[in-house]
Coordinates of C-alpha atoms and ligand atoms in Angstrom, one line a residue:
M1 CA 0.1 0.1 0.1
K2 CA 1.5 3.2 -1.1
H3 CA -1.2 5.6 0.4
A4 CA -3.9 5.6 3.1
I5 CA -7.0 7.8 3.4
L6 CA -8.9 7.8 6.6
S7 CA -12.5 8.1 5.8
I8 CA -14.5 9.1 8.8
D9 CA -18.3 8.2 8.3
Q10 CA -20.4 9.5 11.1
G11 CA -24.1 8.1 10.5
T12 CA -27.4 8.2 12.3
T13 CA -26.7 4.5 14.0
S14 CA -23.2 4.2 14.0
T15 CA -19.5 5.8 13.6
R16 CA -17.1 4.2 11.3
S17 CA -13.2 5.1 10.4
I18 CA -12.1 3.4 7.1
I19 CA -8.8 3.2 5.6
F20 CA -8.8 2.9 1.8
N21 CA -5.4 2.6 -0.4
E22 CA -4.7 4.3 -3.7
N23 CA -6.7 1.7 -5.3
G24 CA -9.8 2.5 -3.8
N25 CA -9.6 -0.6 -1.9
L26 CA -11.2 -1.2 1.8
V27 CA -8.0 -1.9 4.1
K28 CA -9.4 -1.8 7.7
S29 CA -12.6 -0.7 9.0
F30 CA -13.7 0.2 12.6
Q31 CA -17.0 0.8 13.9
K32 CA -19.1 1.9 17.1
E33 CA -22.8 1.9 17.4
S34 CA -24.6 5.3 18.5
N35 CA -27.3 5.8 20.9
L36 CA -30.2 7.7 19.6
F37 CA -32.2 9.6 22.2
F38 CA -36.3 10.0 21.6
P39 CA -37.0 12.2 24.5
K40 CA -40.9 13.3 23.3
N41 CA -43.0 11.6 20.1
G42 CA -41.3 12.9 17.0
W43 CA -38.0 14.3 18.8
V44 CA -34.8 12.5 17.9
E45 CA -31.4 13.4 19.5
H46 CA -27.7 12.6 19.5
N47 CA -25.4 13.1 22.0
P48 CA -22.4 15.0 20.3
K49 CA -19.7 14.4 22.8
E50 CA -20.5 10.6 22.0
I51 CA -19.8 11.2 18.4
I52 CA -16.5 13.0 19.1
L53 CA -15.5 10.1 21.2
Q54 CA -16.4 7.3 19.0
T55 CA -14.8 9.3 16.1
I56 CA -11.4 9.5 17.8
Q57 CA -11.6 6.3 19.2
T58 CA -12.6 4.1 15.8
A59 CA -10.1 6.4 14.1
K60 CA -7.3 5.6 16.4
S61 CA -7.9 2.1 16.0
A62 CA -7.5 2.5 12.1
I63 CA -4.5 4.6 12.1
S64 CA -2.7 2.1 14.7
N65 CA -3.9 -1.1 12.5
I66 CA -1.8 0.2 9.6
K67 CA 2.0 0.4 8.9
N68 CA 1.9 3.6 6.9
K69 CA 1.1 7.1 7.9
V70 CA -2.3 8.3 7.1
D71 CA -1.9 10.8 4.1
A72 CA -5.1 12.5 4.4
I73 CA -8.6 12.4 6.4
G74 CA -12.2 12.8 4.5
I75 CA -15.2 13.0 6.8
T76 CA -18.6 12.1 5.6
N77 CA -21.5 12.5 8.0
Q78 CA -25.6 12.3 8.3
R79 CA -26.7 15.7 6.7
E80 CA -28.8 18.0 8.5
T81 CA -28.2 17.0 11.9
T82 CA -27.9 20.3 14.0
L83 CA -25.9 21.3 17.1
I84 CA -25.0 24.5 18.7
W85 CA -21.8 25.0 20.7
E86 CA -20.2 27.8 22.8
K87 CA -17.3 29.4 21.0
K88 CA -15.0 29.8 24.3
T89 CA -15.3 26.1 25.8
G90 CA -16.5 24.1 22.7
N91 CA -19.3 22.9 25.1
P92 CA -22.3 21.8 23.2
I93 CA -25.8 23.5 24.1
G94 CA -27.8 20.4 24.6
N95 CA -28.0 17.3 22.3
A96 CA -27.6 17.6 18.5
I97 CA -31.2 17.6 17.0
G98 CA -31.5 14.8 14.7
W99 CA -32.6 15.0 10.6
E100 CA -35.6 12.8 11.3
D101 CA -36.8 15.1 14.3
I102 CA -39.7 17.1 13.3
R103 CA -40.2 18.9 16.6
T104 CA -40.5 22.0 14.3
S105 CA -43.4 21.0 12.0
E106 CA -45.7 23.6 13.3
Y107 CA -43.2 26.3 12.8
C108 CA -43.0 25.1 9.2
T109 CA -46.6 25.1 8.6
Y110 CA -46.5 28.8 10.0
L111 CA -43.9 29.7 7.4
E112 CA -46.1 28.2 4.6
S113 CA -48.9 30.2 6.0
K114 CA -46.8 33.1 5.6
N115 CA -46.1 32.7 1.8
F116 CA -42.1 31.8 2.5
T117 CA -42.3 28.4 0.4
S118 CA -41.2 30.1 -3.0
I119 CA -38.7 32.4 -1.7
I120 CA -37.0 29.4 0.3
K121 CA -37.3 27.0 -2.7
N122 CA -35.9 29.6 -5.2
S123 CA -32.7 30.2 -3.2
T124 CA -32.0 27.0 -1.1
G125 CA -33.7 24.3 -3.5
L126 CA -35.7 23.1 -0.9
N127 CA -39.0 22.6 0.3
I128 CA -39.9 23.9 3.8
N129 CA -39.5 20.8 6.3
P130 CA -38.6 20.1 9.5
Y131 CA -35.8 17.9 7.8
F132 CA -33.5 20.7 7.3
S133 CA -31.1 22.7 9.8
A134 CA -32.8 26.2 9.6
T135 CA -35.8 25.5 11.8
K136 CA -33.7 23.3 14.1
I137 CA -31.3 26.2 14.8
R138 CA -34.1 28.6 15.5
W139 CA -35.2 26.2 18.0
I140 CA -32.1 25.7 19.9
L141 CA -31.6 29.4 20.2
D142 CA -35.3 30.1 21.3
S143 CA -34.7 26.9 24.1
I144 CA -31.8 28.7 26.2
P145 CA -31.7 32.1 28.2
D146 CA -30.4 34.8 25.8
G147 CA -29.9 32.6 23.0
Q148 CA -30.3 34.9 20.4
I149 CA -28.2 37.7 22.1
K150 CA -25.3 35.0 22.6
A151 CA -25.7 34.4 18.9
E152 CA -25.4 37.9 17.8
N153 CA -22.7 38.5 20.0
G154 CA -20.7 36.0 18.3
D155 CA -20.3 33.8 21.2
L156 CA -21.9 30.5 19.6
C157 CA -21.3 28.2 16.9
F158 CA -23.7 26.4 14.8
G159 CA -22.6 23.1 12.9
T160 CA -23.8 20.3 11.2
I161 CA -21.9 17.0 12.2
D162 CA -18.8 18.1 9.5
S163 CA -18.2 21.1 11.2
W164 CA -18.7 19.7 15.0
I165 CA -15.8 17.0 14.0
V166 CA -13.3 19.6 12.2
Y167 CA -13.7 21.8 15.5
N168 CA -12.7 19.1 17.5
L169 CA -10.0 17.3 15.5
T170 CA -8.6 20.7 14.8
N171 CA -9.0 21.6 18.7
K172 CA -11.2 24.6 18.2
K173 CA -9.1 26.4 15.5
L174 CA -11.7 25.5 12.5
H175 CA -15.3 26.5 12.0
V176 CA -16.2 25.3 8.6
T177 CA -18.5 23.5 6.5
D178 CA -18.3 22.1 3.2
L179 CA -20.9 23.3 0.2
T180 CA -22.8 20.0 0.0
N181 CA -23.6 20.0 3.7
A182 CA -24.3 23.6 3.6
S183 CA -26.8 23.1 0.8
R184 CA -28.7 20.9 3.3
T185 CA -29.2 23.8 6.0
M186 CA -32.1 25.6 4.3
L187 CA -30.1 28.8 4.7
L188 CA -27.5 28.2 1.5
N189 CA -28.2 30.2 -1.5
I190 CA -27.2 27.4 -4.0
Y191 CA -26.7 29.5 -7.1
N192 CA -24.1 32.0 -5.8
L193 CA -23.1 29.7 -2.9
E194 CA -23.1 31.8 0.0
W195 CA -25.3 32.0 3.3
D196 CA -28.7 34.1 2.0
K197 CA -28.9 37.1 4.3
E198 CA -32.7 37.6 3.1
I199 CA -33.2 33.6 4.2
L200 CA -31.1 34.4 7.5
K201 CA -33.6 37.3 8.3
I202 CA -36.8 35.2 7.8
F203 CA -35.4 32.8 10.7
N204 CA -33.8 35.6 12.7
I205 CA -30.2 33.3 12.5
P206 CA -27.3 35.9 12.8
L207 CA -24.6 35.3 10.1
E208 CA -22.1 35.1 13.4
I209 CA -22.8 31.8 13.9
L210 CA -22.4 30.1 10.9
P211 CA -19.4 28.1 9.7
T212 CA -17.4 29.3 6.7
I213 CA -18.4 27.5 3.4
L214 CA -15.4 25.4 1.6
P215 CA -15.4 23.2 -1.3
S216 CA -15.7 19.5 -0.7
S217 CA -12.3 18.8 -1.8
Y218 CA -10.0 21.3 0.1
N219 CA -7.2 22.2 2.6
F220 CA -9.5 22.4 5.4
G221 CA -6.5 22.3 8.0
F222 CA -4.6 19.9 10.1
T223 CA -5.8 17.7 13.2
D224 CA -4.4 18.6 16.4
P225 CA -1.0 16.5 16.8
K226 CA -1.9 15.4 20.5
I227 CA -5.1 13.5 19.2
F228 CA -3.5 10.8 16.6
G229 CA 0.3 11.5 17.6
Y230 CA 1.0 13.3 14.5
E231 CA -0.9 16.0 12.4
I232 CA -3.0 14.9 9.5
P233 CA -4.4 16.9 6.8
I234 CA -8.0 17.1 6.8
T235 CA -9.0 17.4 2.9
G236 CA -12.1 16.1 2.0
I237 CA -15.8 16.6 3.5
A238 CA -19.1 15.7 2.2
G239 CA -22.8 14.9 3.3
D240 CA -23.5 11.2 3.1
Q241 CA -25.8 10.9 0.0
H242 CA -23.4 13.6 -2.1
S243 CA -19.9 11.4 -0.9
S244 CA -21.9 8.4 -2.3
M245 CA -22.6 10.1 -5.4
F246 CA -18.9 10.6 -5.8
G247 CA -18.3 7.3 -4.8
H248 CA -20.3 5.9 -7.6
A249 CA -18.6 8.3 -10.1
C250 CA -21.6 9.6 -11.3
F251 CA -19.9 12.4 -12.8
E252 CA -21.7 13.0 -16.0
K253 CA -24.8 15.0 -16.3
G254 CA -27.8 12.2 -16.2
T255 CA -26.2 9.7 -14.2
T256 CA -27.8 8.4 -11.4
K257 CA -27.1 6.9 -8.1
C258 CA -29.5 5.3 -5.7
T259 CA -28.8 3.8 -2.3
Y260 CA -31.1 1.4 -0.9
G261 CA -31.8 0.9 3.0
T262 CA -34.8 1.5 4.9
G263 CA -35.7 4.3 2.8
A264 CA -34.2 4.9 -0.8
F265 CA -32.1 8.1 -1.8
V266 CA -31.6 8.9 -5.5
L267 CA -29.3 11.3 -6.7
T268 CA -29.1 12.5 -10.5
N269 CA -26.2 14.7 -11.6
E270 CA -28.1 17.6 -13.4
G271 CA -24.8 19.5 -14.7
N272 CA -23.3 22.8 -14.3
D273 CA -26.1 25.1 -15.4
P274 CA -28.3 25.9 -12.5
S275 CA -30.6 27.9 -14.4
K276 CA -31.8 24.6 -15.5
L277 CA -33.0 23.5 -12.1
K278 CA -36.8 24.2 -12.3
N279 CA -38.0 21.0 -10.7
T280 CA -40.4 21.5 -8.0
K281 CA -41.2 17.8 -7.3
L282 CA -37.5 16.7 -6.3
L283 CA -35.2 19.0 -4.4
N284 CA -32.2 20.8 -5.9
T285 CA -29.1 20.6 -4.4
I286 CA -25.3 20.7 -4.7
G287 CA -23.7 17.2 -6.3
F288 CA -20.3 18.4 -5.4
Q289 CA -17.8 21.2 -6.5
L290 CA -14.3 20.4 -8.4
K291 CA -11.8 22.7 -9.4
Q292 CA -14.7 25.5 -9.0
K293 CA -17.1 23.9 -11.0
T294 CA -20.3 23.2 -9.5
F295 CA -22.2 20.3 -10.3
Y296 CA -26.0 20.1 -9.2
A297 CA -28.1 17.4 -8.3
T298 CA -31.8 16.7 -7.9
E299 CA -32.7 14.3 -5.1
G300 CA -35.7 12.3 -4.3
S301 CA -36.0 10.8 -0.5
V302 CA -38.4 7.7 -0.7
F303 CA -39.1 7.3 2.5
S304 CA -40.0 3.5 3.1
T305 CA -38.5 0.7 0.9
G306 CA -36.6 -1.8 3.2
S307 CA -39.0 -1.1 5.8
A308 CA -41.8 -2.3 3.6
V309 CA -39.7 -5.9 3.7
Q310 CA -39.6 -5.1 7.7
W311 CA -43.4 -4.5 7.9
I312 CA -43.8 -8.2 6.0
R313 CA -41.7 -9.8 8.6
D314 CA -42.3 -8.0 11.5
G315 CA -45.8 -6.7 11.2
I316 CA -47.7 -9.5 9.4
G317 CA -44.9 -12.2 10.0
I318 CA -45.2 -13.8 6.4
I319 CA -41.7 -14.0 6.1
K320 CA -38.8 -14.7 8.5
N321 CA -35.7 -12.9 6.9
P322 CA -35.5 -10.1 4.4
S323 CA -33.8 -12.3 2.3
D324 CA -36.8 -14.7 2.0
T325 CA -38.2 -12.2 -0.1
N326 CA -35.6 -12.9 -3.1
T327 CA -36.4 -16.6 -3.5
I328 CA -40.3 -16.2 -2.9
S329 CA -40.5 -13.8 -5.5
E330 CA -39.0 -15.8 -8.0
Y331 CA -41.1 -18.4 -7.3
T332 CA -44.4 -16.4 -7.5
K333 CA -45.0 -16.1 -11.0
D334 CA -46.5 -12.5 -11.3
N335 CA -47.5 -10.3 -8.6
G336 CA -51.2 -11.4 -9.3
G337 CA -52.4 -7.9 -9.6
I338 CA -51.2 -7.0 -6.1
Y339 CA -49.7 -3.4 -5.8
F340 CA -48.6 -2.5 -2.3
V341 CA -47.9 1.3 -1.6
P342 CA -45.9 1.3 1.8
A343 CA -46.7 4.8 2.5
F344 CA -46.0 4.3 6.4
N345 CA -45.0 8.1 7.0
G346 CA -46.8 9.4 3.7
L347 CA -45.0 9.5 0.5
G348 CA -42.1 11.4 0.1
S349 CA -40.7 12.3 -3.3
P350 CA -42.0 12.9 -5.9
H351 CA -45.3 12.8 -4.3
W352 CA -45.2 14.6 -1.3
K353 CA -47.9 13.7 0.2
T354 CA -47.7 13.5 3.7
D355 CA -51.2 12.3 4.4
A356 CA -51.3 9.3 2.3
E357 CA -51.8 5.8 3.6
G358 CA -50.4 2.7 2.9
I359 CA -52.5 0.3 1.0
I360 CA -52.5 -3.1 -0.6
S361 CA -54.7 -2.9 -3.9
G362 CA -56.1 -5.6 -6.1
I363 CA -56.6 -8.3 -3.5
K364 CA -59.0 -11.3 -5.0
R365 CA -60.1 -14.7 -4.0
R366 CA -56.6 -16.2 -5.2
T367 CA -54.5 -13.6 -4.0
N368 CA -52.0 -15.5 -1.6
K369 CA -49.1 -14.4 0.8
Y370 CA -46.7 -14.6 -2.0
H371 CA -48.5 -12.3 -4.1
I372 CA -47.8 -9.6 -1.1
I373 CA -44.4 -10.6 -0.5
R374 CA -43.6 -10.0 -4.0
A375 CA -45.9 -6.8 -4.1
A376 CA -43.6 -5.4 -0.9
L377 CA -40.6 -6.0 -2.8
E378 CA -41.6 -4.4 -6.1
S379 CA -42.7 -1.3 -4.4
T380 CA -38.9 -0.4 -4.0
A381 CA -38.4 -0.6 -7.8
F382 CA -41.6 1.2 -8.4
Q383 CA -40.9 4.2 -5.9
V384 CA -37.7 4.7 -7.4
K385 CA -38.9 4.9 -11.0
D386 CA -41.5 7.6 -9.9
V387 CA -38.4 9.6 -9.0
V388 CA -36.1 9.0 -11.8
E389 CA -39.2 9.9 -14.0
A390 CA -39.4 13.0 -11.8
S391 CA -35.6 14.2 -12.5
I392 CA -34.6 16.5 -15.3
T393 CA -32.0 14.3 -16.9
S394 CA -32.4 11.2 -15.5
S395 CA -35.8 10.6 -17.2
N396 CA -34.6 10.8 -20.7
S397 CA -31.2 9.1 -19.7
K398 CA -30.2 5.8 -20.8
L399 CA -27.1 5.6 -18.6
P400 CA -26.9 2.7 -16.0
I401 CA -28.3 3.4 -12.3
K402 CA -25.4 2.7 -10.0
V403 CA -26.8 1.3 -6.8
D404 CA -25.6 0.5 -3.0
G405 CA -27.2 -0.4 0.4
G406 CA -28.8 -3.3 2.0
Q407 CA -31.5 -4.0 -0.8
T408 CA -29.0 -4.5 -3.4
K409 CA -28.5 -8.1 -2.1
N410 CA -31.8 -9.0 -3.7
S411 CA -31.1 -10.0 -7.2
F412 CA -34.8 -10.2 -7.7
L413 CA -35.5 -7.0 -6.8
M414 CA -32.3 -5.7 -8.9
Q415 CA -33.4 -7.5 -11.9
F416 CA -36.9 -6.1 -11.7
Q417 CA -35.5 -2.4 -10.8
A418 CA -33.7 -2.7 -14.4
D419 CA -37.0 -3.9 -16.0
I420 CA -39.0 -1.6 -14.7
L421 CA -36.3 1.7 -15.3
D422 CA -35.6 0.1 -18.8
R423 CA -31.9 0.6 -17.9
Q424 CA -29.0 -1.4 -16.5
V425 CA -28.6 -1.4 -12.9
K426 CA -25.1 -1.7 -11.9
V427 CA -24.6 -2.5 -7.9
A428 CA -21.1 -1.3 -6.3
K429 CA -18.1 -3.6 -5.6
V430 CA -17.1 -1.4 -2.3
P431 CA -20.5 -1.6 -0.3
E432 CA -18.9 1.3 1.6
T433 CA -19.5 3.9 -1.2
T434 CA -20.5 6.6 1.0
A435 CA -17.2 6.5 2.7
L436 CA -15.1 5.9 -0.8
G437 CA -16.9 9.2 -2.2
V438 CA -15.1 11.4 0.5
A439 CA -11.8 9.2 0.3
F440 CA -11.7 10.1 -3.1
L441 CA -12.5 13.8 -2.7
A442 CA -9.4 14.0 0.0
G443 CA -7.4 12.0 -2.1
L444 CA -7.7 14.3 -5.3
K445 CA -6.7 17.4 -3.1
I446 CA -3.3 15.8 -2.0
G447 CA -2.6 14.4 -5.4
I448 CA -3.3 10.7 -4.9
W449 CA -5.3 11.0 -8.1
N450 CA -4.8 13.9 -10.1
S451 CA -8.4 13.7 -11.7
I452 CA -11.7 12.1 -11.8
N453 CA -10.3 10.4 -15.1
E454 CA -8.0 8.4 -12.8
I455 CA -10.9 7.7 -10.3
K456 CA -13.4 6.4 -12.8
P457 CA -11.4 3.0 -13.7
I458 CA -11.1 2.2 -10.2
V459 CA -14.9 2.4 -9.3
R460 CA -16.1 -1.1 -10.2
S461 CA -19.5 -2.9 -10.1
E462 CA -20.0 -6.2 -8.6
N463 CA -23.0 -7.3 -10.6
I464 CA -25.0 -5.9 -13.4
Y465 CA -28.5 -6.5 -14.3
D466 CA -29.4 -5.8 -17.9
P467 CA -33.3 -4.7 -18.5
K468 CA -35.0 -7.8 -20.2
M469 CA -38.6 -6.9 -19.8
K470 CA -41.1 -6.1 -22.7
S471 CA -42.2 -2.5 -22.9
S472 CA -45.5 -3.5 -23.1
E473 CA -45.5 -5.5 -20.0
R474 CA -43.3 -2.8 -18.3
D475 CA -45.9 -0.2 -19.5
S476 CA -48.8 -2.0 -17.8
L477 CA -47.2 -2.8 -14.7
Y478 CA -46.3 0.6 -14.0
S479 CA -49.7 2.2 -15.1
Q480 CA -51.3 -0.2 -12.4
W481 CA -48.6 1.5 -9.8
C482 CA -49.8 4.7 -10.7
E483 CA -53.2 4.1 -10.3
A484 CA -52.4 2.5 -6.8
I485 CA -50.6 5.3 -5.8
Q486 CA -53.7 7.8 -6.5
K487 CA -55.5 5.0 -4.5
S488 CA -53.1 5.6 -1.5
S489 CA -53.7 9.2 -1.7
L490 CA -57.7 8.8 -1.7
T491 CA -57.6 7.1 1.4
V492 CA -57.0 10.7 3.5
K493 CA -59.9 12.2 4.8
Ligands
ADP19 P1 -30.1 1.3 6.5 O1 -28.8 2.1 6.5 O2 -31.3 2.4 6.3 O3 -30.2 0.8 8.3 P2 -29.2 -1.0 5.0 O4 -28.6 -0.7 4.0 O5 -28.5 -1.6 6.3 O6 -30.1 0.2 5.6 O7 -30.3 -1.8 4.7 C1 -31.4 -2.7 5.6 C2 -32.8 -2.5 5.1 O8 -32.8 -3.5 3.5 C3 -33.8 -3.4 6.0 O9 -35.0 -2.4 6.1 C4 -34.2 -4.8 5.2 O10 -35.7 -4.9 5.6 C5 -33.5 -4.4 3.7 N1 -33.0 -5.5 3.3 C6 -31.9 -6.3 3.7 N2 -31.8 -7.4 3.2 C7 -32.7 -7.5 2.2 C8 -32.9 -8.6 1.2 N3 -32.4 -9.6 0.9 N4 -33.9 -8.3 0.6 C9 -34.7 -7.1 0.5 N5 -34.4 -6.4 1.3 C10 -33.5 -6.3 2.1

């Protein structure tokens, strides 16, 4: 091994430190499960000190288990999760508010009622939602005595998890973030790439508490030598979905990646021209920035994909393991006209129907549990197709879709996905695509790779699925799915 890059992947449920070499191969990986706190209905919190402890512990294990010195660090993280700390002491003010936390729902409804929706969408690319950081910052400032005054005096720092990790690894020297994380705060103008003063006014958030925004591949600074025994440059930062897009080498306009887990996240590279970002059904966001060229992306978040499989296992008990769905679907001739819309928490992109309810449609006398199992699996592929159809360039593209995550182990699902999209589906060889992406961003900055052209050949696929279905069958299945989607919204009173 000539080079070693340490990727820190701070996720919702775990913190991982992974060493990659110059061939993009995973050399060592260390992980700690994180605690989540649910103090009230709809509230989700993380302990900021635990995040730092686990980051340092896993990173130290990775560093001490290789012979090389680490050349650079890349940091990728759960996005939107918000915390505020005191500038002087570095002490966090309470727990971090997790991305799933919906405590600010009412505030969001209020903002919509005041007609801020289009101002915010036109600048930040995002729909008003508790998911993003802005309303969480407001909530924290209002929850402490003199929060607003302290913020205005510059005594407090806001950060997403990347900022928090860098602040700690540099011993309070740097208060920074990267463009991709900034693009999920609902405070960044994604066209001029600066904090938007007009939007800050809407939330009454002082500029003083915000981190400096930098590109994702950049010389951010060095870790404090006391932490790892020597200083290490931090040269890559990206939010998890953006990092995974980079790890899949989605460098060209029209390329799409999908990460399948509990839900699915679909990002499409929409190229350099922000004036083309007119889409309202998907989120507009920064894909990545390289050599001062910004690539934009559309993002679709599907709330329930793997969770439909969990539900048929735990909710109605008709399978024992998620992998049972694979063989059962293969041996079940067709879906028997059953369409399962798993709108457990409403429908996300591109439908955005918060009140939609889950339905199983098309039940007849001959319907059996195997049809329902197959329909649960098929719902993942249909939902991903809905997002791809709504994206600007991907809907017309025939480029392969690059995929990773837990559900990609299911060969029936992957084949069905290729059939329904009528596009090749390529499963990533390195399952840790998220961590790999930021390793590439960090390595590019220090010259391990000189350009993305050197990265493309080392991003490989393990399994490739070619579309085989006749177009008449595809059209018929998809139109029945679209009818089922309509029905799931009709259930709303
Ligand atoms: P997350 O990162 O969201 O926790 P993972 O990438 O670990 O998710 O994937 C787990 C999800 O994938 C679970 O919801 C599970 O039901 C689903 N899953 C795992 N294995 C399979 C499989 N072989 N077939 C279908 N679904 C699966």
